mmCIF file of C-alpha atoms and ligand atoms in Angstrom:
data_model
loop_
_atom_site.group_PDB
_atom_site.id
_atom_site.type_symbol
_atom_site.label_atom_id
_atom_site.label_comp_id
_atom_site.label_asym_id
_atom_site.label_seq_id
_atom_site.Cartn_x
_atom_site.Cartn_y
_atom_site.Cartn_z
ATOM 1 C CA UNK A 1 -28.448 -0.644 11.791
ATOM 2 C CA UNK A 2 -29.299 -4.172 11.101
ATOM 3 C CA UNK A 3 -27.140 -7.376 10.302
ATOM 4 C CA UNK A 4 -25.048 -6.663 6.154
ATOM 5 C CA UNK A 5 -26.872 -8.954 3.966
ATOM 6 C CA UNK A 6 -23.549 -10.379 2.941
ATOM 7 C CA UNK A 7 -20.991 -11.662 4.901
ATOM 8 C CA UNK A 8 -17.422 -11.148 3.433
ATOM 9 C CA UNK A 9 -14.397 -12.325 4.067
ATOM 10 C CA UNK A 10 -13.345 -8.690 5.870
ATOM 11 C CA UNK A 11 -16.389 -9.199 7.946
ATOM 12 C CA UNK A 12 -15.042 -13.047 8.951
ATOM 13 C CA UNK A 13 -11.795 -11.664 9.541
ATOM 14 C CA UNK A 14 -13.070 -8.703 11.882
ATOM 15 C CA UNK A 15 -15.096 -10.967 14.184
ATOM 16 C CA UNK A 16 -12.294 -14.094 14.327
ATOM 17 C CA UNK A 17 -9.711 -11.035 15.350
ATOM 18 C CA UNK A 18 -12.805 -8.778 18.039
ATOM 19 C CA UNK A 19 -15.964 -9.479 17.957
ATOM 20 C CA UNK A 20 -16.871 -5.999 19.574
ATOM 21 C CA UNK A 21 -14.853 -4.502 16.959
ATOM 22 C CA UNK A 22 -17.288 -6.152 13.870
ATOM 23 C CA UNK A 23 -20.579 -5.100 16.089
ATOM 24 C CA UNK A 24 -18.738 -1.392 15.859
ATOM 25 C CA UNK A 25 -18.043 -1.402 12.482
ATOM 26 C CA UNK A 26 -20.902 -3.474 10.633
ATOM 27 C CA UNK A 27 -23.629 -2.784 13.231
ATOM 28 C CA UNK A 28 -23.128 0.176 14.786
ATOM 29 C CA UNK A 29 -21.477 2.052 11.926
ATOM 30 C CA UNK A 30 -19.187 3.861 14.173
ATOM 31 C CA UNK A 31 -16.860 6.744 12.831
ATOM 32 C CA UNK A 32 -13.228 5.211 12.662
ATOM 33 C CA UNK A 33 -11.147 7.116 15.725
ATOM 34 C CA UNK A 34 -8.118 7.220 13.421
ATOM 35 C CA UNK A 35 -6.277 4.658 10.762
ATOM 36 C CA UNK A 36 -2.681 3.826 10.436
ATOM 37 C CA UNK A 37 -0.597 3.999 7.778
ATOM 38 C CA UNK A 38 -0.646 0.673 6.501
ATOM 39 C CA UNK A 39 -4.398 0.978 5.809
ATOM 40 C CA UNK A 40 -3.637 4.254 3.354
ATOM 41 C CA UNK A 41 -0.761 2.450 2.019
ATOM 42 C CA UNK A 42 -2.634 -0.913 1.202
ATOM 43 C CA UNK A 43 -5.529 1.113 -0.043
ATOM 44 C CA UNK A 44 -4.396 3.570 -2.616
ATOM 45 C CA UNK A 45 -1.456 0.848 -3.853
ATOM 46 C CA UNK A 46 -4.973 -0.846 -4.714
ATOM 47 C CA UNK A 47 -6.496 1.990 -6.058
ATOM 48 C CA UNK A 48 -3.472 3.099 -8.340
ATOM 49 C CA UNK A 49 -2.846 -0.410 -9.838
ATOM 50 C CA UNK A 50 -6.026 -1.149 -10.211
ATOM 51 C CA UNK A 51 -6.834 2.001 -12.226
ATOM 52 C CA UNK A 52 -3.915 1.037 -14.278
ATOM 53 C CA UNK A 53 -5.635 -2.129 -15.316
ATOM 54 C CA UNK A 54 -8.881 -0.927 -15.669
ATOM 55 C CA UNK A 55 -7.638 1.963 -18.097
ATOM 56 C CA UNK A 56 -5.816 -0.666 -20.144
ATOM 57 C CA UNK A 57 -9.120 -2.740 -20.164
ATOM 58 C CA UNK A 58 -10.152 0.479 -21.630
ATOM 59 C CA UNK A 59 -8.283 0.046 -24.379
ATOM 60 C CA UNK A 60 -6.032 2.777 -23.670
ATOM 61 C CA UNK A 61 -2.112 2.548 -22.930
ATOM 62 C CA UNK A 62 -1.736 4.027 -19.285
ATOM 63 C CA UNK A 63 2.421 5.103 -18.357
ATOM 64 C CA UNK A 64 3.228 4.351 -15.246
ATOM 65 C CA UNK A 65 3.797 8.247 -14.590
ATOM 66 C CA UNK A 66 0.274 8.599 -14.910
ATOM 67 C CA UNK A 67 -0.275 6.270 -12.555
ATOM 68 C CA UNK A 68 1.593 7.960 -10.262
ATOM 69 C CA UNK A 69 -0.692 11.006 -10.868
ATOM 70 C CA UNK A 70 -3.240 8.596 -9.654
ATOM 71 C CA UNK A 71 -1.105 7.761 -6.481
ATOM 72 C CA UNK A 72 -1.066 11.204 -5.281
ATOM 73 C CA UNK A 73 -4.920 12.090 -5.842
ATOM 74 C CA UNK A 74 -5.787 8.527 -3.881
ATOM 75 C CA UNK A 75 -3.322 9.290 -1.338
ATOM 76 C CA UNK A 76 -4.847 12.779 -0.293
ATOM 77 C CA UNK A 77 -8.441 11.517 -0.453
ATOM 78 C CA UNK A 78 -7.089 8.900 1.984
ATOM 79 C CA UNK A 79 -5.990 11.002 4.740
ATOM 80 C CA UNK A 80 -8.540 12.807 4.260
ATOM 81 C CA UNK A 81 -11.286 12.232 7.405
ATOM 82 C CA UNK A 82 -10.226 9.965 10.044
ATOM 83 C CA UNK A 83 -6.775 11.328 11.421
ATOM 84 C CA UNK A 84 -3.617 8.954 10.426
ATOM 85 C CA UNK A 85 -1.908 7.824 13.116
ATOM 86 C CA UNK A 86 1.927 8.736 11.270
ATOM 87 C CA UNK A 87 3.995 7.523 13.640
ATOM 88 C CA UNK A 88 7.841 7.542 12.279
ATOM 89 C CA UNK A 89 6.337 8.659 8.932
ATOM 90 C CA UNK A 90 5.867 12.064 7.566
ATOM 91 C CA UNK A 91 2.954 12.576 5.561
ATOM 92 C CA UNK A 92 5.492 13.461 2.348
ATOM 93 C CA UNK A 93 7.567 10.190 3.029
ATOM 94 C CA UNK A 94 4.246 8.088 3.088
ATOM 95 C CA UNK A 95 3.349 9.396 0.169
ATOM 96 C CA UNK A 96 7.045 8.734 -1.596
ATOM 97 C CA UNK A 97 6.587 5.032 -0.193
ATOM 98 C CA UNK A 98 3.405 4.661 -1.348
ATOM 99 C CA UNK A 99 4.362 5.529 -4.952
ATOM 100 C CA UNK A 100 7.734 3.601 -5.005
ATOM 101 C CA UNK A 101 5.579 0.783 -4.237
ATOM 102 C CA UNK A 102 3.036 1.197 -7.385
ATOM 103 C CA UNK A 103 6.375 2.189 -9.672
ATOM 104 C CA UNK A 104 7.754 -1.320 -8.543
ATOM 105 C CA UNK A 105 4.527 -3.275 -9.101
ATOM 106 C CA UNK A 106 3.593 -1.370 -12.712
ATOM 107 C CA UNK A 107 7.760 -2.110 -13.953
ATOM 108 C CA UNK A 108 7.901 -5.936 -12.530
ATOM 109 C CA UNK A 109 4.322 -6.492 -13.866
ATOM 110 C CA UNK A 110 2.765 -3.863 -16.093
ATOM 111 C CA UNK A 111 2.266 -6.347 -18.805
ATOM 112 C CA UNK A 112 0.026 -8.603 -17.127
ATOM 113 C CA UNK A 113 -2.759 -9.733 -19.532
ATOM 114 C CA UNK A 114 -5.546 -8.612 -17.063
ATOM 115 C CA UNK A 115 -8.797 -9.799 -17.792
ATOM 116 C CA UNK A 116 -11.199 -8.223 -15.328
ATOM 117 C CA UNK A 117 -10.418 -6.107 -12.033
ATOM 118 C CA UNK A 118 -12.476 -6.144 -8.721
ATOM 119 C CA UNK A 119 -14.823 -8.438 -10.274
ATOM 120 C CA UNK A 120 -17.867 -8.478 -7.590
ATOM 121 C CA UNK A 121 -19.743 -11.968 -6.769
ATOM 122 C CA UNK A 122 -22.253 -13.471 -4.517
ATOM 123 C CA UNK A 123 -22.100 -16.733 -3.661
ATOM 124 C CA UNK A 124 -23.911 -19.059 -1.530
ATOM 125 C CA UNK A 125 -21.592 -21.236 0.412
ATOM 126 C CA UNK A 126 -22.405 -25.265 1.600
ATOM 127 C CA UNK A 127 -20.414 -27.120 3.730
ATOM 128 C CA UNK A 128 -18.453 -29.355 1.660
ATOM 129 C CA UNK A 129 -19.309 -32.213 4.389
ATOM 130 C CA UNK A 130 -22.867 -31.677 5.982
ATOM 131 C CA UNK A 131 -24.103 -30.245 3.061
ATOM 132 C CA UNK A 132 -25.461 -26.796 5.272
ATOM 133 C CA UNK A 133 -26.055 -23.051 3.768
ATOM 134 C CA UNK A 134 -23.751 -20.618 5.518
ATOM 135 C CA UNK A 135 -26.361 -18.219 6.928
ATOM 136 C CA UNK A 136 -25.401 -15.151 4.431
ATOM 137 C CA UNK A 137 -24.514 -15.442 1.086
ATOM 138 C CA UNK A 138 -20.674 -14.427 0.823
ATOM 139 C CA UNK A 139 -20.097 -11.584 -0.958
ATOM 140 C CA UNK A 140 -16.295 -11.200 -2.505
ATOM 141 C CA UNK A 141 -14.612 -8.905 -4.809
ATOM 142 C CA UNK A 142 -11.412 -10.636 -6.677
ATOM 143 C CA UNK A 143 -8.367 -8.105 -7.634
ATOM 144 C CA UNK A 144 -7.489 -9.266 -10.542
ATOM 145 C CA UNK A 145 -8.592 -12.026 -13.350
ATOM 146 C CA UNK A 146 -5.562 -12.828 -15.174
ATOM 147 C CA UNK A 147 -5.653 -14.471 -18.554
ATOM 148 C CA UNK A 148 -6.043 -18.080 -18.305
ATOM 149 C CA UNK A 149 -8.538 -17.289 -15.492
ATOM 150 C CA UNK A 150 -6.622 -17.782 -12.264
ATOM 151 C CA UNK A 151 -7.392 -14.986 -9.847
ATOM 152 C CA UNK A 152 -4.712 -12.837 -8.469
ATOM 153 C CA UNK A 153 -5.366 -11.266 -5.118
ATOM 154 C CA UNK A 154 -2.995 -8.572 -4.037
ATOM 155 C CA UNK A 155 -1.382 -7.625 -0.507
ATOM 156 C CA UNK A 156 0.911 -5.323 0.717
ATOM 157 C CA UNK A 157 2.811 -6.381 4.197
ATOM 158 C CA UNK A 158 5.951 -5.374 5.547
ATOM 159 C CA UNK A 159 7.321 -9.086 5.855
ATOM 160 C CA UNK A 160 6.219 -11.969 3.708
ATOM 161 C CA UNK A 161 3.469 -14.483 3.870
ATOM 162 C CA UNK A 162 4.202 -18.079 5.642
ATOM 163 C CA UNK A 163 2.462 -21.175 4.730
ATOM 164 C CA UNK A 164 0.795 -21.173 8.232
ATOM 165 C CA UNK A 165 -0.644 -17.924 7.800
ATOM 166 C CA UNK A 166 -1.871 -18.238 4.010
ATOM 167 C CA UNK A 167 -3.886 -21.777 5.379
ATOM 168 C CA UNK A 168 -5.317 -19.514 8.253
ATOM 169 C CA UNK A 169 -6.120 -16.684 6.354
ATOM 170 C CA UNK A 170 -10.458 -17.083 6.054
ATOM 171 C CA UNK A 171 -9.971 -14.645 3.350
ATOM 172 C CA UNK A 172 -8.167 -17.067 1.373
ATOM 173 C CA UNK A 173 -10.035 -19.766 2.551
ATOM 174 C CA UNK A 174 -13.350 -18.278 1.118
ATOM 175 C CA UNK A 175 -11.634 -17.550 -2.396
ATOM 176 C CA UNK A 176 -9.924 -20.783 -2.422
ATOM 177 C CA UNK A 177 -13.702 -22.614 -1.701
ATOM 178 C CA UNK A 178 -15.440 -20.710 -4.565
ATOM 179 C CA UNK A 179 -13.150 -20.788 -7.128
ATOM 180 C CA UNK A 180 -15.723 -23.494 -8.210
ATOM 181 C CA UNK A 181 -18.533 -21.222 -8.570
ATOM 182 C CA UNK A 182 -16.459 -18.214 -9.882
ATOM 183 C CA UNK A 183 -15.362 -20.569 -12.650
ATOM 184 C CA UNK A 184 -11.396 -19.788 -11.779
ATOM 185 C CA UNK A 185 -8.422 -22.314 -12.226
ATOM 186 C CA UNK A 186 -6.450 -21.138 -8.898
ATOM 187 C CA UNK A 187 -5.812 -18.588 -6.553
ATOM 188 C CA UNK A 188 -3.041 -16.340 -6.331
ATOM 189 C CA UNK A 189 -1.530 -14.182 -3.692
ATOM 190 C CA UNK A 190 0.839 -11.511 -4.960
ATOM 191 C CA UNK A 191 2.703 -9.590 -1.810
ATOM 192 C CA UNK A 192 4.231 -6.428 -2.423
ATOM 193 C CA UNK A 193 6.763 -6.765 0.340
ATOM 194 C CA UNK A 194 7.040 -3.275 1.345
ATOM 195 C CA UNK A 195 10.790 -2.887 2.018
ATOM 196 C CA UNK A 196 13.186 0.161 1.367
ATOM 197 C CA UNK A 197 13.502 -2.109 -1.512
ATOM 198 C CA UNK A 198 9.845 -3.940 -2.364
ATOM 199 C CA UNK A 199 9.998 -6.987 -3.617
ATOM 200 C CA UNK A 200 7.093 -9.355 -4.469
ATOM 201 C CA UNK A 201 6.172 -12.753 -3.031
ATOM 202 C CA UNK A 202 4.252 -14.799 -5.342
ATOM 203 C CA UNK A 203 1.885 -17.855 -3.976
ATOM 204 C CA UNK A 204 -0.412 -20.471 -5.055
ATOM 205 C CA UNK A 205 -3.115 -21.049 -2.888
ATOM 206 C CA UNK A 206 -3.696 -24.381 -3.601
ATOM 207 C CA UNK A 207 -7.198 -26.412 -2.971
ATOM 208 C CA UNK A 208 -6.934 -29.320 0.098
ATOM 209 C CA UNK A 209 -9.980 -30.609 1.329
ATOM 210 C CA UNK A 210 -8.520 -30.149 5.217
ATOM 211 C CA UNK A 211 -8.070 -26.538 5.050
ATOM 212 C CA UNK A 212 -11.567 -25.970 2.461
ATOM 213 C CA UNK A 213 -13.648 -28.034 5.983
ATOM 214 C CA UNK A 214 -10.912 -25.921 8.401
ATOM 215 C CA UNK A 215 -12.762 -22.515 6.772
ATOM 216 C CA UNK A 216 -16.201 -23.605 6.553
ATOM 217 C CA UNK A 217 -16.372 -24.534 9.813
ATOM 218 C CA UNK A 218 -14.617 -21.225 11.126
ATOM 219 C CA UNK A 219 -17.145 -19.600 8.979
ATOM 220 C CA UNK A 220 -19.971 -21.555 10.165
ATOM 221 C CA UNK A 221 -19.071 -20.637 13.882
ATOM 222 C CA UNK A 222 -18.627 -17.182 13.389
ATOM 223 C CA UNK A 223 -21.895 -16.553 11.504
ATOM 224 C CA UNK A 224 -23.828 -18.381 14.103
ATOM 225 C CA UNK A 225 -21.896 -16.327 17.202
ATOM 226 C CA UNK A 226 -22.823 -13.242 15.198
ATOM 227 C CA UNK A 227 -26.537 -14.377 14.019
ATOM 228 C CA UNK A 228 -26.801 -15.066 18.167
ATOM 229 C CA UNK A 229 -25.744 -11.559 18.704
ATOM 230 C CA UNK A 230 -22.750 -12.350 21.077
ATOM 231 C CA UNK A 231 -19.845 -9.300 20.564
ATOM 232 C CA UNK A 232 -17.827 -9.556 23.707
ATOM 233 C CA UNK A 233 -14.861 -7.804 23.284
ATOM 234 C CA UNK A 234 -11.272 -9.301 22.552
ATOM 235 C CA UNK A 235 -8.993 -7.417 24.577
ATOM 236 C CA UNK A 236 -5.237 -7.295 23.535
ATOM 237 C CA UNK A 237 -2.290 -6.072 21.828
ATOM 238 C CA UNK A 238 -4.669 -4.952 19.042
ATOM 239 C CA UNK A 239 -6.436 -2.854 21.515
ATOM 240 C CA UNK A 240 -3.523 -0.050 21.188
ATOM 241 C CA UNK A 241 -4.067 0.816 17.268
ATOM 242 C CA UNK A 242 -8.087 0.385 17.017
ATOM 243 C CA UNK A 243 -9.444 2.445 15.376
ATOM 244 C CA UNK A 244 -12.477 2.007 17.964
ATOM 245 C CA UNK A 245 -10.272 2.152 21.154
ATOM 246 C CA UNK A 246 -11.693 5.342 22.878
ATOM 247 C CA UNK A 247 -15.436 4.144 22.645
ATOM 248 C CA UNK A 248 -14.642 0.650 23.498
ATOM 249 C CA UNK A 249 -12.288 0.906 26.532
ATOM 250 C CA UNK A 250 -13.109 4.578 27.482
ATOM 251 C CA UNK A 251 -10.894 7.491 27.343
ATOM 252 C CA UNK A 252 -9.069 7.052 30.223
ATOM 253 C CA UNK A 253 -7.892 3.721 29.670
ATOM 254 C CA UNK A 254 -7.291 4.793 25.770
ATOM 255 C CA UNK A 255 -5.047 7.786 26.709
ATOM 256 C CA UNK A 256 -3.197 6.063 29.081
ATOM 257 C CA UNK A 257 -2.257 3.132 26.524
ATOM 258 C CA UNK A 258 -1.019 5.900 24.463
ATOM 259 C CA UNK A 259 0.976 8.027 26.509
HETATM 260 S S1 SF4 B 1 -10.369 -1.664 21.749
HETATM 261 FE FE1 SF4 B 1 -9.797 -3.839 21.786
HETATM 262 S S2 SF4 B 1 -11.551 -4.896 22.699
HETATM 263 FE FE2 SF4 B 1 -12.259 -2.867 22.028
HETATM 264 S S3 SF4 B 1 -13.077 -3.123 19.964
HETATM 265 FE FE3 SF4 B 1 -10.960 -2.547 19.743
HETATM 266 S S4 SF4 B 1 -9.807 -4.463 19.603
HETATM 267 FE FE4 SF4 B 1 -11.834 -4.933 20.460
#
Protein backbone atom coordinates (compact mmCIF):
# COMPACT_ATOMS: atom_id res chain seq x y z
CA UNK A 1 0.00 0.00 0.00
CA UNK A 2 1.42 3.25 -1.02
CA UNK A 3 1.84 6.72 0.81
CA UNK A 4 -2.47 8.42 1.61
CA UNK A 5 -2.67 11.18 -0.78
CA UNK A 6 -3.63 13.40 2.10
CA UNK A 7 -2.00 13.94 5.11
CA UNK A 8 -4.36 14.73 8.11
CA UNK A 9 -4.00 15.89 11.18
CA UNK A 10 -4.60 12.04 12.72
CA UNK A 11 -1.87 11.03 10.41
CA UNK A 12 0.57 14.06 11.98
CA UNK A 13 -0.45 13.07 15.26
CA UNK A 14 0.31 9.19 14.73
CA UNK A 15 3.86 9.74 13.45
CA UNK A 16 4.85 12.78 16.17
CA UNK A 17 3.51 10.03 18.94
CA UNK A 18 5.37 6.33 16.76
CA UNK A 19 6.44 6.50 13.72
CA UNK A 20 6.25 2.59 13.32
CA UNK A 21 2.83 2.85 14.50
CA UNK A 22 1.72 5.41 11.27
CA UNK A 23 3.84 2.94 8.77
CA UNK A 24 1.32 0.12 10.47
CA UNK A 25 -1.64 1.86 10.16
CA UNK A 26 -1.41 4.12 6.88
CA UNK A 27 1.07 1.87 5.02
CA UNK A 28 0.74 -1.36 5.96
CA UNK A 29 -2.99 -1.36 6.72
CA UNK A 30 -2.61 -3.67 9.56
CA UNK A 31 -5.76 -5.16 11.41
CA UNK A 32 -6.03 -3.22 14.83
CA UNK A 33 -4.97 -6.04 17.71
CA UNK A 34 -7.69 -4.57 19.95
CA UNK A 35 -9.05 -0.80 20.93
CA UNK A 36 -9.80 0.61 24.28
CA UNK A 37 -12.60 2.05 25.50
CA UNK A 38 -11.97 5.53 25.08
CA UNK A 39 -11.76 5.04 21.29
CA UNK A 40 -15.63 3.51 21.31
CA UNK A 41 -16.54 6.14 23.67
CA UNK A 42 -15.05 9.16 21.63
CA UNK A 43 -16.38 7.58 18.51
CA UNK A 44 -20.03 6.87 18.85
CA UNK A 45 -20.41 10.25 21.30
CA UNK A 46 -19.40 11.61 17.68
CA UNK A 47 -21.56 9.58 15.84
CA UNK A 48 -24.76 10.17 18.07
CA UNK A 49 -24.38 14.02 18.23
CA UNK A 50 -23.52 14.36 15.08
CA UNK A 51 -26.58 12.50 13.73
CA UNK A 52 -28.51 14.75 15.92
CA UNK A 53 -27.35 17.73 13.97
CA UNK A 54 -27.44 16.38 10.76
CA UNK A 55 -31.21 15.24 11.26
CA UNK A 56 -32.03 18.77 12.40
CA UNK A 57 -30.18 20.08 9.23
CA UNK A 58 -32.76 17.85 7.82
CA UNK A 59 -35.28 19.83 8.81
CA UNK A 60 -36.63 17.46 11.18
CA UNK A 61 -36.88 17.89 15.14
CA UNK A 62 -34.71 14.91 16.56
CA UNK A 63 -35.52 14.15 20.81
CA UNK A 64 -32.77 13.41 22.49
CA UNK A 65 -34.33 9.82 23.23
CA UNK A 66 -33.90 9.15 19.77
CA UNK A 67 -30.64 9.94 19.92
CA UNK A 68 -30.06 7.65 22.37
CA UNK A 69 -31.53 4.98 20.02
CA UNK A 70 -28.67 6.09 17.93
CA UNK A 71 -26.16 5.60 20.89
CA UNK A 72 -26.92 2.06 21.28
CA UNK A 73 -26.87 0.99 17.43
CA UNK A 74 -23.23 2.99 17.16
CA UNK A 75 -22.13 1.47 20.26
CA UNK A 76 -22.64 -2.27 19.11
CA UNK A 77 -21.24 -1.63 15.62
CA UNK A 78 -18.25 -0.35 17.62
CA UNK A 79 -17.30 -3.33 19.47
CA UNK A 80 -17.97 -5.04 16.90
CA UNK A 81 -14.40 -6.46 15.18
CA UNK A 82 -11.34 -5.62 16.96
CA UNK A 83 -11.75 -6.95 20.66
CA UNK A 84 -12.16 -3.95 23.39
CA UNK A 85 -9.79 -4.02 25.80
CA UNK A 86 -12.73 -3.35 28.94
CA UNK A 87 -10.68 -3.14 31.60
CA UNK A 88 -12.77 -1.93 34.89
CA UNK A 89 -15.73 -1.51 32.48
CA UNK A 90 -18.46 -3.86 31.64
CA UNK A 91 -19.65 -3.76 28.27
CA UNK A 92 -23.38 -2.60 29.77
CA UNK A 93 -21.69 0.20 31.95
CA UNK A 94 -19.75 1.50 28.78
CA UNK A 95 -22.60 1.64 27.08
CA UNK A 96 -24.65 3.61 30.11
CA UNK A 97 -21.50 6.06 30.07
CA UNK A 98 -21.48 6.47 26.69
CA UNK A 99 -25.13 7.60 26.56
CA UNK A 100 -25.05 9.79 29.77
CA UNK A 101 -22.45 11.53 27.92
CA UNK A 102 -24.63 12.32 24.58
CA UNK A 103 -27.85 13.06 27.11
CA UNK A 104 -25.49 15.75 28.75
CA UNK A 105 -24.16 17.23 25.49
CA UNK A 106 -27.88 17.19 23.56
CA UNK A 107 -29.57 19.04 27.18
CA UNK A 108 -26.50 21.68 27.72
CA UNK A 109 -26.43 22.27 23.91
CA UNK A 110 -29.21 20.85 21.78
CA UNK A 111 -30.07 24.23 20.51
CA UNK A 112 -26.99 25.03 18.85
CA UNK A 113 -27.71 26.76 15.48
CA UNK A 114 -25.54 24.18 13.53
CA UNK A 115 -24.74 25.08 10.21
CA UNK A 116 -22.90 22.18 8.63
CA UNK A 117 -21.43 18.87 10.34
CA UNK A 118 -18.17 17.00 9.33
CA UNK A 119 -17.71 19.39 6.62
CA UNK A 120 -14.71 17.68 4.49
CA UNK A 121 -11.80 20.02 2.92
CA UNK A 122 -8.56 19.86 1.17
CA UNK A 123 -6.24 22.28 1.56
CA UNK A 124 -2.85 23.00 0.44
CA UNK A 125 -0.73 24.28 3.22
CA UNK A 126 2.49 27.07 2.78
CA UNK A 127 4.69 27.94 5.29
CA UNK A 128 3.62 31.16 6.57
CA UNK A 129 7.53 32.18 6.53
CA UNK A 130 9.46 30.42 3.59
CA UNK A 131 6.63 30.41 1.56
CA UNK A 132 7.06 26.17 0.91
CA UNK A 133 4.07 23.57 -0.08
CA UNK A 134 3.72 20.97 2.63
CA UNK A 135 4.32 17.83 0.55
CA UNK A 136 0.47 16.53 0.75
CA UNK A 137 -2.37 18.52 0.63
CA UNK A 138 -4.05 18.34 4.23
CA UNK A 139 -7.10 16.83 4.27
CA UNK A 140 -9.52 17.81 7.46
CA UNK A 141 -13.01 17.19 8.41
CA UNK A 142 -14.47 20.06 10.93
CA UNK A 143 -17.30 18.78 13.57
CA UNK A 144 -19.34 21.32 13.56
CA UNK A 145 -19.99 24.89 11.69
CA UNK A 146 -21.85 26.91 14.06
CA UNK A 147 -23.79 29.95 12.99
CA UNK A 148 -21.67 32.88 12.68
CA UNK A 149 -19.12 30.48 11.11
CA UNK A 150 -16.68 29.63 13.88
CA UNK A 151 -15.90 25.93 13.85
CA UNK A 152 -16.52 23.81 16.82
CA UNK A 153 -14.38 20.74 17.16
CA UNK A 154 -15.43 18.25 19.75
CA UNK A 155 -13.39 15.96 22.32
CA UNK A 156 -14.11 13.73 24.88
CA UNK A 157 -11.18 13.24 27.70
CA UNK A 158 -11.35 12.19 31.10
CA UNK A 159 -9.57 15.45 32.49
CA UNK A 160 -9.61 18.81 30.81
CA UNK A 161 -7.52 20.49 28.22
CA UNK A 162 -4.43 22.85 29.43
CA UNK A 163 -3.19 25.71 27.49
CA UNK A 164 0.12 23.77 26.91
CA UNK A 165 -1.51 20.96 25.41
CA UNK A 166 -4.18 22.88 23.14
CA UNK A 167 -0.76 24.98 21.60
CA UNK A 168 0.83 21.42 21.07
CA UNK A 169 -1.97 19.78 19.76
CA UNK A 170 -0.94 19.62 15.52
CA UNK A 171 -4.52 18.90 15.20
CA UNK A 172 -5.38 22.21 16.35
CA UNK A 173 -2.58 23.69 14.90
CA UNK A 174 -3.69 22.61 11.32
CA UNK A 175 -7.39 23.93 11.94
CA UNK A 176 -6.21 26.99 13.56
CA UNK A 177 -3.75 27.66 10.15
CA UNK A 178 -6.64 27.14 7.66
CA UNK A 179 -9.29 28.78 9.11
CA UNK A 180 -8.18 31.26 6.33
CA UNK A 181 -8.92 29.05 3.54
CA UNK A 182 -12.04 27.40 5.15
CA UNK A 183 -13.42 30.93 5.39
CA UNK A 184 -14.08 30.42 9.44
CA UNK A 185 -13.92 33.26 12.16
CA UNK A 186 -12.25 30.93 15.01
CA UNK A 187 -11.76 27.69 16.31
CA UNK A 188 -13.40 26.05 19.03
CA UNK A 189 -12.68 23.14 21.24
CA UNK A 190 -15.67 21.80 23.15
CA UNK A 191 -14.50 18.89 25.85
CA UNK A 192 -16.98 16.69 27.14
CA UNK A 193 -15.16 16.02 30.36
CA UNK A 194 -16.16 12.56 30.93
CA UNK A 195 -16.73 12.46 34.71
CA UNK A 196 -19.40 10.49 36.82
CA UNK A 197 -20.72 13.89 36.29
CA UNK A 198 -19.59 15.34 32.54
CA UNK A 199 -19.12 18.60 32.31
CA UNK A 200 -17.91 20.62 29.28
CA UNK A 201 -14.78 22.73 28.81
CA UNK A 202 -15.18 25.33 26.30
CA UNK A 203 -11.92 26.96 24.42
CA UNK A 204 -10.92 29.39 21.90
CA UNK A 205 -8.16 28.45 19.94
CA UNK A 206 -6.92 31.58 19.17
CA UNK A 207 -4.50 32.51 16.00
CA UNK A 208 -0.57 33.58 17.14
CA UNK A 209 1.86 33.65 14.58
CA UNK A 210 4.48 31.60 17.10
CA UNK A 211 2.41 28.63 17.49
CA UNK A 212 0.85 28.87 13.40
CA UNK A 213 5.32 28.64 12.42
CA UNK A 214 5.58 26.06 15.74
CA UNK A 215 2.97 23.63 13.51
CA UNK A 216 4.20 24.17 10.15
CA UNK A 217 7.40 23.37 10.93
CA UNK A 218 6.38 20.14 13.00
CA UNK A 219 4.42 19.40 9.96
CA UNK A 220 7.09 20.09 7.60
CA UNK A 221 9.48 17.64 9.54
CA UNK A 222 7.21 14.96 9.83
CA UNK A 223 6.15 14.85 6.15
CA UNK A 224 9.71 14.88 5.05
CA UNK A 225 10.75 11.90 7.80
CA UNK A 226 7.77 10.07 6.34
CA UNK A 227 8.29 11.07 2.44
CA UNK A 228 12.14 9.62 3.39
CA UNK A 229 10.55 6.49 4.57
CA UNK A 230 12.16 6.47 8.12
CA UNK A 231 9.47 4.52 10.76
CA UNK A 232 11.70 3.52 13.60
CA UNK A 233 9.73 2.65 16.32
CA UNK A 234 8.98 4.83 19.54
CA UNK A 235 9.14 2.56 22.31
CA UNK A 236 7.28 3.52 25.60
CA UNK A 237 4.51 3.72 27.93
CA UNK A 238 2.24 3.74 24.85
CA UNK A 239 3.67 0.48 23.88
CA UNK A 240 1.25 -1.35 26.58
CA UNK A 241 -2.29 -0.29 24.92
CA UNK A 242 -1.27 -0.39 21.00
CA UNK A 243 -3.33 -1.58 19.23
CA UNK A 244 -0.22 -2.90 17.08
CA UNK A 245 1.80 -4.24 20.12
CA UNK A 246 1.97 -8.03 19.26
CA UNK A 247 3.31 -7.44 15.61
CA UNK A 248 5.58 -4.72 16.61
CA UNK A 249 7.38 -6.05 19.74
CA UNK A 250 6.51 -9.80 19.24
CA UNK A 251 4.38 -11.92 21.33
CA UNK A 252 6.52 -12.66 23.91
CA UNK A 253 7.45 -9.35 24.87
CA UNK A 254 3.54 -8.30 24.31
CA UNK A 255 2.25 -11.01 26.74
CA UNK A 256 4.62 -10.39 29.19
CA UNK A 257 3.75 -6.49 29.34
CA UNK A 258 0.34 -7.70 29.94
CA UNK A 259 0.46 -10.23 32.45
S1 LIG B 1 4.24 -1.24 20.19
FE1 LIG B 1 5.23 0.70 20.74
S2 LIG B 1 6.95 0.91 19.32
FE2 LIG B 1 5.55 -0.62 18.46
S3 LIG B 1 4.18 0.47 17.07
FE3 LIG B 1 3.17 0.40 19.04
S4 LIG B 1 3.74 2.29 20.10
FE4 LIG B 1 5.19 1.98 18.40
Amino acid sequence: MGLPEYTSASQLKTYAMCPRKYALRYLDDAEPEDKGPSLVVGSVVHSAIGWFFETRLAEREPTIDEALDVVHADFAAAIDGPPVRWGRWTQADLLEHTGNLVRFFLEEEGDLVVADVEERHQVELHHPVTGEALPRPLLCYLDFRVDGDDVVELKTSRSPYSEASIGSNLQFGAYAAVLDELGAGSLAVWVVIKNKRPRLQKLKVQRNPLRERWFFDAAMAIEEAIAAGHFPPAPGWTCATCEYRRRCLGTVQADARAA
